[in-house]
Coordinates of C-alpha atoms in Angstrom, one line a residue:
M1 CA 127.1 111.7 110.3
K2 CA 128.8 112.9 107.1
R3 CA 127.4 112.5 103.6
S4 CA 129.0 109.9 101.4
I5 CA 128.1 111.5 98.1
Y6 CA 131.3 112.7 96.6
L7 CA 130.4 114.9 93.6
P8 CA 132.5 117.6 91.9
L9 CA 132.2 121.0 93.5
A10 CA 130.4 122.3 90.3
V11 CA 127.7 119.7 90.8
I12 CA 127.2 120.6 94.5
A13 CA 127.0 124.2 93.5
I14 CA 124.3 123.4 91.0
I15 CA 122.3 121.5 93.5
A16 CA 122.4 124.5 95.9
A17 CA 121.5 126.9 93.1
S18 CA 118.6 124.7 91.9
C19 CA 117.0 125.1 95.3
N20 CA 116.4 128.7 94.5
T21 CA 114.4 128.1 91.4
P22 CA 110.6 128.7 91.0
E23 CA 110.0 125.2 92.3
S24 CA 110.6 126.3 95.9
T25 CA 109.0 129.8 95.5
S26 CA 106.5 130.5 98.2
E27 CA 102.8 130.6 97.4
S28 CA 102.5 134.4 98.0
E29 CA 105.5 135.1 95.8
S30 CA 104.1 132.9 93.1
A31 CA 100.7 134.4 93.1
A32 CA 102.1 137.9 93.2
A33 CA 104.2 137.1 90.1
G34 CA 101.2 135.7 88.4
N35 CA 103.0 132.4 87.9
K36 CA 100.3 129.9 88.9
K37 CA 98.4 128.3 86.0
Y38 CA 95.7 125.7 85.8
G39 CA 96.0 122.7 83.5
G40 CA 98.7 120.4 82.1
T41 CA 99.9 116.9 82.7
F42 CA 102.5 115.9 85.2
R43 CA 104.4 112.7 84.1
F44 CA 106.8 110.7 86.1
N45 CA 108.2 107.2 86.3
M46 CA 108.5 104.5 89.0
T47 CA 110.9 101.6 88.4
E48 CA 109.5 99.7 91.5
Q49 CA 106.7 97.4 90.9
F50 CA 103.1 98.5 91.7
D51 CA 101.9 95.8 94.1
T52 CA 98.2 96.5 94.8
W53 CA 95.4 99.0 94.7
N54 CA 94.2 97.8 98.1
T55 CA 95.0 100.6 100.5
L56 CA 95.2 98.0 103.4
G57 CA 97.8 95.9 101.6
M58 CA 100.2 98.5 100.1
N59 CA 103.9 97.8 100.7
T60 CA 105.7 99.5 97.8
V61 CA 106.6 103.2 97.6
S62 CA 105.1 103.3 94.1
S63 CA 101.7 102.1 95.3
I64 CA 101.6 104.5 98.2
I65 CA 102.7 107.5 96.1
V66 CA 99.8 106.8 93.7
A67 CA 97.3 106.2 96.5
R68 CA 98.2 109.6 98.1
Q69 CA 96.8 111.3 95.0
I70 CA 93.5 109.4 95.1
Y71 CA 92.7 109.0 98.8
D72 CA 92.5 111.2 101.9
G73 CA 92.6 110.4 105.6
L74 CA 91.3 112.3 108.5
V75 CA 94.6 114.1 108.8
S76 CA 97.6 114.4 106.5
I77 CA 101.3 115.5 106.6
H78 CA 102.4 118.8 105.1
P79 CA 105.0 118.1 102.4
V80 CA 107.3 120.9 103.5
T81 CA 107.1 121.1 107.3
L82 CA 106.2 117.4 107.8
E83 CA 103.8 118.6 110.5
L84 CA 100.2 117.4 110.8
E85 CA 97.5 119.3 108.9
P86 CA 93.8 118.8 108.4
G87 CA 92.4 116.3 105.9
I88 CA 88.9 115.1 105.9
A89 CA 88.7 116.3 109.5
E90 CA 88.9 120.1 109.6
S91 CA 89.7 120.0 113.3
W92 CA 90.0 117.7 116.3
S93 CA 90.3 117.8 120.0
T94 CA 92.0 115.5 122.5
S95 CA 91.0 114.7 126.0
E96 CA 93.2 115.7 128.9
D97 CA 94.5 112.2 129.4
G98 CA 95.4 111.9 125.7
M99 CA 93.1 108.9 125.1
V100 CA 90.0 110.3 123.4
Y101 CA 90.1 112.0 120.0
T102 CA 87.1 113.8 118.6
F103 CA 87.3 114.6 115.0
H104 CA 85.1 117.3 113.3
L105 CA 84.7 116.4 109.6
R106 CA 84.4 118.9 106.8
K107 CA 81.0 119.1 105.2
D108 CA 82.4 119.8 101.7
V109 CA 84.2 116.5 101.1
F110 CA 82.8 114.2 98.4
F111 CA 83.9 110.8 97.0
H112 CA 84.9 110.8 93.4
D113 CA 82.2 110.5 90.8
N114 CA 81.8 106.8 90.0
P115 CA 79.2 104.3 88.8
C116 CA 79.2 102.7 92.3
F117 CA 77.2 105.7 93.5
E118 CA 73.6 106.5 92.7
G119 CA 73.5 108.4 89.4
G120 CA 77.3 108.1 89.2
K121 CA 77.6 111.2 91.4
G122 CA 80.1 111.0 94.3
R123 CA 78.3 111.5 97.6
N124 CA 79.3 113.4 100.7
V125 CA 81.9 111.8 103.0
K126 CA 80.4 111.3 106.5
A127 CA 81.4 109.9 109.9
S128 CA 79.8 106.6 109.0
D129 CA 82.4 106.2 106.2
V130 CA 85.2 106.7 108.8
W131 CA 83.7 104.0 111.0
Y132 CA 83.3 101.6 108.0
S133 CA 86.9 102.2 106.9
F134 CA 88.3 101.4 110.4
K135 CA 86.1 98.4 110.8
R136 CA 87.4 97.1 107.5
L137 CA 91.0 97.8 108.7
A138 CA 90.3 95.7 111.8
T139 CA 88.9 92.7 109.8
P140 CA 91.4 89.8 109.5
G141 CA 92.8 89.1 106.0
K142 CA 92.4 92.6 104.8
T143 CA 95.7 94.2 105.8
N144 CA 99.5 93.5 105.6
G145 CA 100.4 95.0 108.9
Y146 CA 98.4 98.2 109.0
F147 CA 96.0 96.8 111.7
S148 CA 99.0 96.2 114.0
Q149 CA 100.5 99.6 113.3
I150 CA 97.3 101.7 113.7
L151 CA 94.7 99.8 115.8
K152 CA 96.1 96.8 117.6
G153 CA 96.6 97.4 121.3
K154 CA 95.7 101.0 120.8
V155 CA 92.1 101.6 120.0
R156 CA 89.5 100.2 122.4
G157 CA 87.6 97.2 121.1
A158 CA 89.8 96.7 118.0
D159 CA 91.6 93.6 119.3
A160 CA 88.4 91.9 120.4
F161 CA 86.7 92.7 117.1
H162 CA 89.7 91.3 115.2
E163 CA 89.9 88.2 117.2
S164 CA 86.2 87.4 117.0
F165 CA 86.7 86.4 113.4
T166 CA 89.1 83.7 114.3
K167 CA 86.8 82.1 116.9
D168 CA 83.5 80.2 116.5
S169 CA 81.6 83.2 117.9
A170 CA 79.6 86.1 116.7
E171 CA 81.2 89.4 115.7
V172 CA 81.8 91.6 118.7
A173 CA 81.2 95.3 119.0
F174 CA 83.9 97.7 118.0
D175 CA 83.1 100.4 120.6
G176 CA 86.4 102.3 120.4
I177 CA 85.1 104.2 117.3
E178 CA 81.9 106.0 117.9
V179 CA 79.8 108.0 115.3
I180 CA 78.5 111.1 117.2
D181 CA 76.6 112.5 114.2
D182 CA 77.2 112.8 110.4
Y183 CA 80.2 115.0 110.8
Q184 CA 81.7 114.0 114.2
I185 CA 83.4 110.8 115.2
R186 CA 85.2 109.8 118.4
I187 CA 88.1 107.4 118.8
T188 CA 88.9 106.1 122.2
L189 CA 92.3 104.6 122.9
T190 CA 93.4 102.0 125.5
K191 CA 96.5 104.0 126.4
R192 CA 98.1 107.2 125.5
V193 CA 99.7 107.1 122.0
P194 CA 101.4 110.5 121.3
N195 CA 102.0 109.7 117.6
F196 CA 98.5 108.3 117.0
L197 CA 97.5 111.2 114.6
Y198 CA 100.6 110.5 112.6
M199 CA 99.6 106.9 112.3
L200 CA 96.3 108.0 110.8
T201 CA 98.2 109.4 107.8
Q202 CA 99.1 105.9 106.6
P203 CA 97.3 104.2 103.6
G204 CA 95.6 101.8 106.0
A205 CA 93.7 104.7 107.5
Y206 CA 92.5 106.2 104.2
I207 CA 88.7 106.7 104.1
V208 CA 86.9 104.5 101.5
A209 CA 83.3 104.2 100.4
K210 CA 81.3 101.1 101.2
E211 CA 79.6 101.2 97.8
A212 CA 83.0 101.1 96.1
I213 CA 84.3 98.1 98.1
E214 CA 81.0 96.3 97.5
K215 CA 81.1 96.9 93.7
Y216 CA 84.8 96.5 93.0
G217 CA 86.2 94.6 96.0
D218 CA 89.4 95.5 97.8
E219 CA 91.1 96.8 94.6
A220 CA 88.6 99.7 94.3
K221 CA 90.1 102.9 93.2
V222 CA 87.6 105.4 94.6
G223 CA 88.6 108.0 97.1
S224 CA 88.1 111.7 97.9
G225 CA 91.6 112.9 97.0
P226 CA 92.8 115.6 94.5
F227 CA 92.9 113.2 91.5
R228 CA 90.6 110.4 90.5
F229 CA 91.5 107.2 88.7
A230 CA 90.9 107.4 85.0
K231 CA 92.4 104.2 83.4
E232 CA 95.3 101.8 83.5
E233 CA 97.2 100.2 80.7
E234 CA 99.1 97.0 81.4
F235 CA 101.5 96.3 78.6
P236 CA 103.6 98.3 79.3
R237 CA 102.0 99.6 82.5
K238 CA 100.7 103.1 82.8
I239 CA 98.3 104.7 85.3
F240 CA 96.3 107.7 84.3
M241 CA 94.6 110.0 86.9
V242 CA 92.6 113.1 86.2
K243 CA 91.7 116.2 88.2
N244 CA 89.0 115.9 90.8
D245 CA 86.8 118.9 90.0
H246 CA 85.1 118.6 93.4
Y247 CA 88.2 118.6 95.6
Y248 CA 87.7 120.4 98.9
K249 CA 91.1 121.9 99.5
K250 CA 92.4 125.3 98.5
D251 CA 95.9 126.7 98.9
S252 CA 96.8 129.4 101.4
L253 CA 95.7 132.1 99.0
G254 CA 92.3 130.6 98.3
N255 CA 93.2 129.1 94.9
Q256 CA 91.2 125.9 94.2
L257 CA 93.3 122.7 94.1
P258 CA 94.5 120.8 92.2
F259 CA 96.1 122.9 89.5
L260 CA 97.0 120.1 87.1
D261 CA 94.5 118.5 84.7
S262 CA 96.0 115.1 84.9
V263 CA 98.9 112.9 86.2
V264 CA 100.4 109.9 84.3
V265 CA 102.6 107.4 86.1
Y266 CA 104.9 105.3 83.9
F267 CA 106.7 102.1 85.0
L268 CA 109.9 101.9 83.0
T269 CA 112.1 99.3 84.5
T270 CA 115.5 101.0 84.2
K271 CA 116.9 104.3 85.4
E272 CA 118.7 104.6 82.1
G273 CA 115.4 104.5 80.2
E274 CA 113.8 106.9 82.7
L275 CA 116.7 109.5 82.4
S276 CA 116.5 109.2 78.6
E277 CA 112.8 110.0 78.5
F278 CA 113.4 112.9 80.9
M279 CA 116.1 114.3 78.6
G280 CA 113.6 114.1 75.7
E281 CA 111.1 116.1 77.8
H282 CA 108.7 113.2 77.9
L283 CA 108.8 113.0 81.7
D284 CA 108.6 115.9 84.1
M285 CA 110.6 114.2 86.8
A286 CA 113.4 111.7 87.1
F287 CA 113.4 110.1 90.5
E288 CA 116.0 108.2 92.6
L289 CA 118.8 108.8 90.0
P290 CA 122.2 107.2 90.4
A291 CA 124.8 109.7 91.5
K292 CA 127.1 108.8 88.6
S293 CA 124.3 109.6 86.1
V294 CA 123.7 112.9 87.7
K295 CA 127.5 113.7 87.7
D296 CA 127.8 112.8 84.0
L297 CA 124.7 114.8 83.0
V298 CA 125.8 117.9 84.8
Q299 CA 129.3 117.8 83.5
S300 CA 128.1 117.2 79.9
D301 CA 125.5 120.0 79.9
V302 CA 126.2 122.4 82.8
N303 CA 124.4 125.3 81.0
A304 CA 121.1 123.4 81.2
F305 CA 121.3 123.9 85.0
Q306 CA 122.7 127.5 85.0
G307 CA 120.5 129.3 82.5
N308 CA 118.0 132.0 83.4
P309 CA 115.6 130.2 83.6
P310 CA 117.5 126.9 83.7
K311 CA 116.3 123.9 81.7
Y312 CA 116.5 121.4 84.6
V313 CA 116.3 121.6 88.3
L314 CA 118.5 119.2 90.4
Q315 CA 117.7 118.4 94.0
S316 CA 119.3 116.1 96.6
V317 CA 117.1 114.8 99.4
P318 CA 118.3 112.6 102.3
N319 CA 115.4 110.2 103.0
Y320 CA 114.0 108.5 106.0
V321 CA 114.9 105.2 104.3
T322 CA 117.1 102.3 105.4
Q323 CA 118.1 99.4 103.2
Y324 CA 118.8 96.2 105.0
Y325 CA 119.0 92.4 104.9
S326 CA 116.2 90.6 106.8
L327 CA 117.2 87.4 108.6
N328 CA 114.7 84.6 109.2
L329 CA 115.1 83.6 112.9
N330 CA 113.1 80.5 112.3
N331 CA 116.2 79.1 110.7
P332 CA 118.2 77.4 113.5
F333 CA 121.5 78.6 112.0
L334 CA 120.4 82.2 111.9
A335 CA 118.8 82.0 115.3
N336 CA 122.3 82.0 116.7
K337 CA 123.2 85.6 117.6
K338 CA 126.9 85.0 117.1
V339 CA 126.2 83.8 113.5
R340 CA 124.2 86.9 112.8
K341 CA 126.9 89.2 114.1
A342 CA 129.6 87.2 112.2
I343 CA 127.7 87.9 109.0
A344 CA 127.3 91.6 109.8
Y345 CA 131.0 92.0 110.6
A346 CA 131.9 90.3 107.3
I347 CA 130.0 92.8 105.2
N348 CA 132.0 95.8 104.1
K349 CA 129.3 98.4 103.9
E350 CA 131.7 101.2 103.1
K351 CA 132.8 99.3 100.0
V352 CA 129.3 98.6 99.0
V353 CA 128.3 102.3 99.1
K354 CA 131.5 103.6 97.5
E355 CA 132.2 101.0 94.8
V356 CA 128.9 99.3 94.1
L357 CA 126.3 102.1 94.7
M358 CA 128.8 104.6 93.3
D359 CA 128.0 106.8 96.4
Q360 CA 124.2 106.8 95.7
A361 CA 123.5 106.7 99.4
W362 CA 123.4 109.1 102.4
G363 CA 125.9 106.7 104.0
P364 CA 126.7 103.2 105.1
A365 CA 124.3 102.1 107.9
T366 CA 127.0 101.6 110.5
N367 CA 125.1 103.1 113.5
G368 CA 121.7 101.4 113.5
M369 CA 118.4 100.9 111.8
T370 CA 117.2 104.5 112.2
P371 CA 118.5 107.0 109.6
P372 CA 120.7 109.9 110.9
N373 CA 118.2 112.7 110.0
I374 CA 115.2 112.0 112.3
P375 CA 114.7 115.2 114.2
G376 CA 115.8 115.0 117.8
Y377 CA 117.2 111.4 117.5
D378 CA 121.0 111.2 117.6
I379 CA 122.2 107.9 116.2
S380 CA 125.9 108.8 116.5
R381 CA 125.7 107.5 120.1
F382 CA 125.2 104.0 118.8
K383 CA 128.2 101.8 118.3
G384 CA 127.1 99.9 115.3
I385 CA 128.9 97.1 113.4
T386 CA 131.6 98.0 110.9
Y387 CA 133.6 95.7 108.7
N388 CA 136.0 93.5 110.7
P389 CA 136.7 90.1 109.1
D390 CA 138.8 88.9 112.1
T391 CA 136.0 89.5 114.5
A392 CA 133.6 87.9 112.1
R393 CA 135.7 84.7 111.9
Q394 CA 136.0 84.6 115.7
L395 CA 132.3 84.9 116.2
L396 CA 131.6 82.2 113.7
A397 CA 134.1 79.9 115.4
Q398 CA 132.5 80.6 118.8
A399 CA 129.1 79.7 117.3
G400 CA 130.6 76.2 116.4
Y401 CA 131.6 76.8 112.8
P402 CA 135.4 77.4 112.7
G403 CA 136.5 78.3 109.3
G404 CA 133.0 78.1 108.1
K405 CA 133.0 74.3 108.4
G406 CA 129.6 72.7 108.8
T407 CA 127.7 75.9 107.8
P408 CA 124.5 75.3 105.8
K409 CA 124.0 76.8 102.4
L410 CA 121.9 80.0 102.6
K411 CA 119.5 81.5 100.2
L412 CA 119.3 85.3 99.6
E413 CA 116.1 86.5 97.9
L414 CA 115.7 89.9 96.3
N415 CA 112.9 91.3 94.2
S416 CA 113.1 92.3 90.6
G417 CA 113.0 95.9 89.4
G418 CA 116.1 97.0 91.2
A419 CA 119.4 96.4 89.3
R420 CA 121.5 98.0 92.0
H421 CA 120.3 95.5 94.6
A422 CA 121.5 92.6 92.4
L423 CA 124.9 94.2 92.2
V424 CA 124.9 94.7 95.9
A425 CA 123.9 91.0 96.4
F426 CA 126.7 89.9 94.2
E427 CA 129.3 91.9 96.2
I428 CA 128.0 90.8 99.6
V429 CA 127.8 87.1 98.6
K430 CA 131.4 87.4 97.5
Q431 CA 132.5 89.0 100.8
L432 CA 130.8 86.3 102.9
E433 CA 132.4 83.5 100.9
T434 CA 135.9 85.2 101.1
D435 CA 135.8 86.1 104.8
L436 CA 133.6 83.3 106.3
N437 CA 133.6 80.6 103.7
L438 CA 129.8 80.9 103.7
Q439 CA 127.9 79.6 100.7
V440 CA 125.1 81.9 99.8
E441 CA 123.1 81.6 96.6
W442 CA 120.9 84.5 95.6
E443 CA 117.7 84.6 93.4
V444 CA 115.8 87.5 91.9
V445 CA 112.0 87.0 92.0
P446 CA 108.9 89.2 91.4
F447 CA 108.1 91.5 94.3
P448 CA 104.9 89.7 95.3
K449 CA 106.7 86.4 95.6
K450 CA 109.5 88.0 97.6
F451 CA 107.0 89.6 99.9
E452 CA 105.0 86.4 100.5
D453 CA 108.2 84.4 101.0
E454 CA 109.4 86.9 103.6
K455 CA 106.2 87.0 105.5
Y456 CA 105.9 83.2 105.7
G457 CA 109.7 82.7 106.3
R458 CA 110.2 80.7 103.1
G459 CA 113.9 81.5 102.8
D460 CA 116.9 82.6 104.9
I461 CA 117.9 86.1 104.0
F462 CA 115.8 88.8 102.2
R463 CA 116.7 92.1 100.7
S464 CA 114.4 94.7 102.2
G465 CA 114.0 98.5 102.6
W466 CA 111.9 100.5 104.9
I467 CA 110.7 104.1 104.5
A468 CA 109.2 105.9 107.5
D469 CA 105.5 106.8 107.5
Y470 CA 106.2 109.7 109.7
P471 CA 109.3 111.4 111.3
S472 CA 109.9 109.3 114.4
P473 CA 112.3 106.4 115.2
E474 CA 109.3 104.3 116.1
A475 CA 108.5 104.1 112.4
F476 CA 111.6 101.9 112.0
L477 CA 111.8 100.2 115.5
F478 CA 108.2 99.0 115.2
L479 CA 109.5 96.4 112.7
F480 CA 111.1 94.5 115.6
Y481 CA 108.2 94.7 118.0
G482 CA 107.6 91.1 119.1
K483 CA 104.0 91.3 120.0
T484 CA 103.0 91.4 116.3
V485 CA 104.5 87.9 115.7
P486 CA 101.9 85.2 115.5
E487 CA 102.2 82.1 117.7
D488 CA 101.8 79.8 114.7
K489 CA 105.2 79.6 113.0
D490 CA 103.4 78.8 109.7
A491 CA 101.3 81.9 109.9
P492 CA 102.4 85.1 108.0
S493 CA 104.3 87.7 110.1
F494 CA 104.4 91.3 109.1
P495 CA 106.0 93.8 109.6
N496 CA 108.1 91.7 111.9
T497 CA 109.1 89.2 109.2
F498 CA 112.2 88.3 111.2
R499 CA 110.0 86.8 113.9
Y500 CA 112.2 88.6 116.4
Q501 CA 111.0 88.6 120.0
N502 CA 112.7 90.2 123.0
A503 CA 110.7 91.0 126.1
A504 CA 113.1 93.8 127.2
Y505 CA 112.9 95.4 123.7
D506 CA 109.1 95.2 123.7
T507 CA 108.9 96.8 127.2
L508 CA 111.0 99.7 126.2
F509 CA 109.1 100.1 122.9
D510 CA 105.8 100.1 124.8
Q511 CA 107.0 102.7 127.3
A512 CA 108.3 104.9 124.5
M513 CA 105.1 104.7 122.5
S514 CA 103.0 106.0 125.4
H515 CA 105.4 108.6 126.9
P516 CA 104.1 112.1 126.6
D517 CA 107.5 113.8 126.4
P518 CA 109.2 113.6 123.0
S519 CA 112.8 113.8 124.3
E520 CA 112.2 111.1 126.9
R521 CA 110.4 109.1 124.3
N522 CA 113.5 109.2 122.1
V523 CA 115.7 108.1 125.0
L524 CA 113.5 105.0 125.5
F525 CA 113.6 104.3 121.7
S526 CA 117.4 104.6 121.7
K527 CA 117.6 102.0 124.5
A528 CA 115.4 99.7 122.5
E529 CA 117.6 100.3 119.4
E530 CA 120.7 99.3 121.5
I531 CA 119.1 96.0 122.2
F532 CA 118.4 95.6 118.5
L533 CA 122.0 96.2 117.7
D534 CA 123.1 93.6 120.2
D535 CA 120.6 91.0 118.8
L536 CA 120.8 92.0 115.2
P537 CA 117.7 90.3 113.6
A538 CA 118.4 92.4 110.5
I539 CA 121.6 93.9 109.0
P540 CA 121.3 97.6 108.1
L541 CA 123.3 98.3 105.0
W542 CA 122.9 101.9 104.0
Y543 CA 120.8 105.0 104.4
E544 CA 119.2 106.5 101.3
E545 CA 119.7 109.8 99.6
N546 CA 117.6 110.7 96.6
F547 CA 118.7 112.7 93.5
V548 CA 115.8 114.2 91.6
L549 CA 115.7 116.0 88.3
L550 CA 112.8 118.3 87.4
Q551 CA 111.9 120.1 84.3
S552 CA 112.2 123.8 85.2
D553 CA 108.5 124.5 84.5
V554 CA 107.5 122.2 87.4
N555 CA 106.7 124.4 90.4
D556 CA 105.7 123.7 94.0
L557 CA 106.7 120.0 94.0
H558 CA 108.2 119.9 97.5
L559 CA 110.5 116.9 97.9
N560 CA 111.0 115.6 101.4
P561 CA 112.5 112.7 103.4
L562 CA 109.2 110.9 103.6
R563 CA 108.8 110.8 99.8
I564 CA 105.3 112.4 100.2
F565 CA 104.4 113.7 96.8
D566 CA 101.6 116.2 97.1
L567 CA 100.8 116.8 93.5
S568 CA 97.7 118.9 94.3
R569 CA 99.9 121.9 94.8
V570 CA 102.0 121.4 91.6
Y571 CA 101.6 123.8 88.7
L572 CA 103.3 124.2 85.4
K573 CA 104.7 127.7 84.9
K574 CA 105.2 127.4 81.2
K575 CA 102.3 125.2 80.2
E576 CA 101.8 126.9 76.9
E577 CA 105.4 126.0 75.8
R578 CA 105.2 122.4 76.6
K579 CA 105.2 119.7 74.0
S580 CA 101.9 117.9 73.6
D581 CA 101.7 114.7 75.5
T582 CA 101.5 112.4 72.5
H583 CA 104.8 110.6 73.1
D584 CA 104.4 107.3 74.8
A585 CA 107.5 106.9 77.0
S586 CA 106.5 103.5 78.2
K587 CA 107.2 102.0 74.8
K588 CA 110.9 102.6 75.2

């Protein structure tokens, strides 16, 4: 698939040159040059709303990025290779049949110092904390889908434990997770799940302390990660995190992590405001920038990128992210497959990407739900749906609505905090009215309301986006797995908010999930995705690409398709030259 970002050659050259700046210098080279420095504050902004501190209920990228700095799981994903690496567990072993995992915990991991612990001193993390965290994950009402993604149908005893809360019976034993001793824990699966370790890197599997949950509830902010929560300001919102002086990790050269003293996350609502604050050196990173803004900035001040050293570093990162419209299949009109396909054929995705997004995308999602850059998974084989208004009108007529006559008015709901999504909605609604005579009204609501409405099916069409938790097509195709849909139509459904159920799809997905061979697993996933493309419970719109600007003194911030920000490795090369952090960007 070709990129759809059309920038001047000078801009592309600058992006390529930027990749050779100190930001991407190896640890050995950095140390040899004496570049690494302790201290300083890293400041960045998220325009997306922060939805919750509850690790079991996180759904926004902003919440997950913050949580990654505060919490640790048994294992983690390396920010450069995207391969698994040790976390709280220093090592693990797997049985020959792939169904029993034994984790050996580090003995030098401590929860953050906090009043919830005796004397305010963070205690040692033990296997009993892992057991408590997974038992909490399996408790109904605690999670927005993480139970289904990590435990349900996979870990022995998890389903029975979960269901015991919904019946008039005593709590049953959760025997699939067994504490061997203080620093060993065993997890037994019901079937082989090759990507199980990757699943354990999600926020739902972060290890929490019972004392913190009992004192602060589900919104506790106490983990064992590189930074600990310091304070939060609401109007306007800012989150402050400070260095965890007792963090257990070191870099490959034995340097104690993290290097930074603190991290401040701002929540400016516009990209224009964010870019302005970055240009004023009050933010260290500008994230998810519009391509036009990047183009204008480079052309107006090209020397800022070509100096030695440069003032700014520009990077372009294709993400494992798909933006799509979710369709509520409980709506009788949208339950008709021909109607869904008619809507899809009437959307000119190429025009949306080119003229509305101003090429701020990896490309129109014409092939499928899975982005084009998942290793070993070729989406070019899929014949997706491209703009064809004649086919759209024919399908709508075949569905019983010739010329759009008799079609109900539909409602499209999108969350606030994303101006570009409103522009996209305006264009798509116009296209549907022009080509199909469909009447669609759209409304912008706060993210929590949009999320609740989508889970409960209180609407027709919802703007949604999904970022993979790990590099596999299953991270996207799990959205359409029918066995997560509740029998009660009034009960919340997540992540399958479409309430899509197809037995053939589920069978292929199950086979893929347990197949030991990665290439054969991808073949099975591709067959499932072909079923999705024929049924189309959601309409993929575009695949994301991310433009990021960094101040040139930011080093070892490795950007990647999963948007994993490992700030523990970041250091500031020219800390002594930085302006004092007295400017409050959030007041702008």
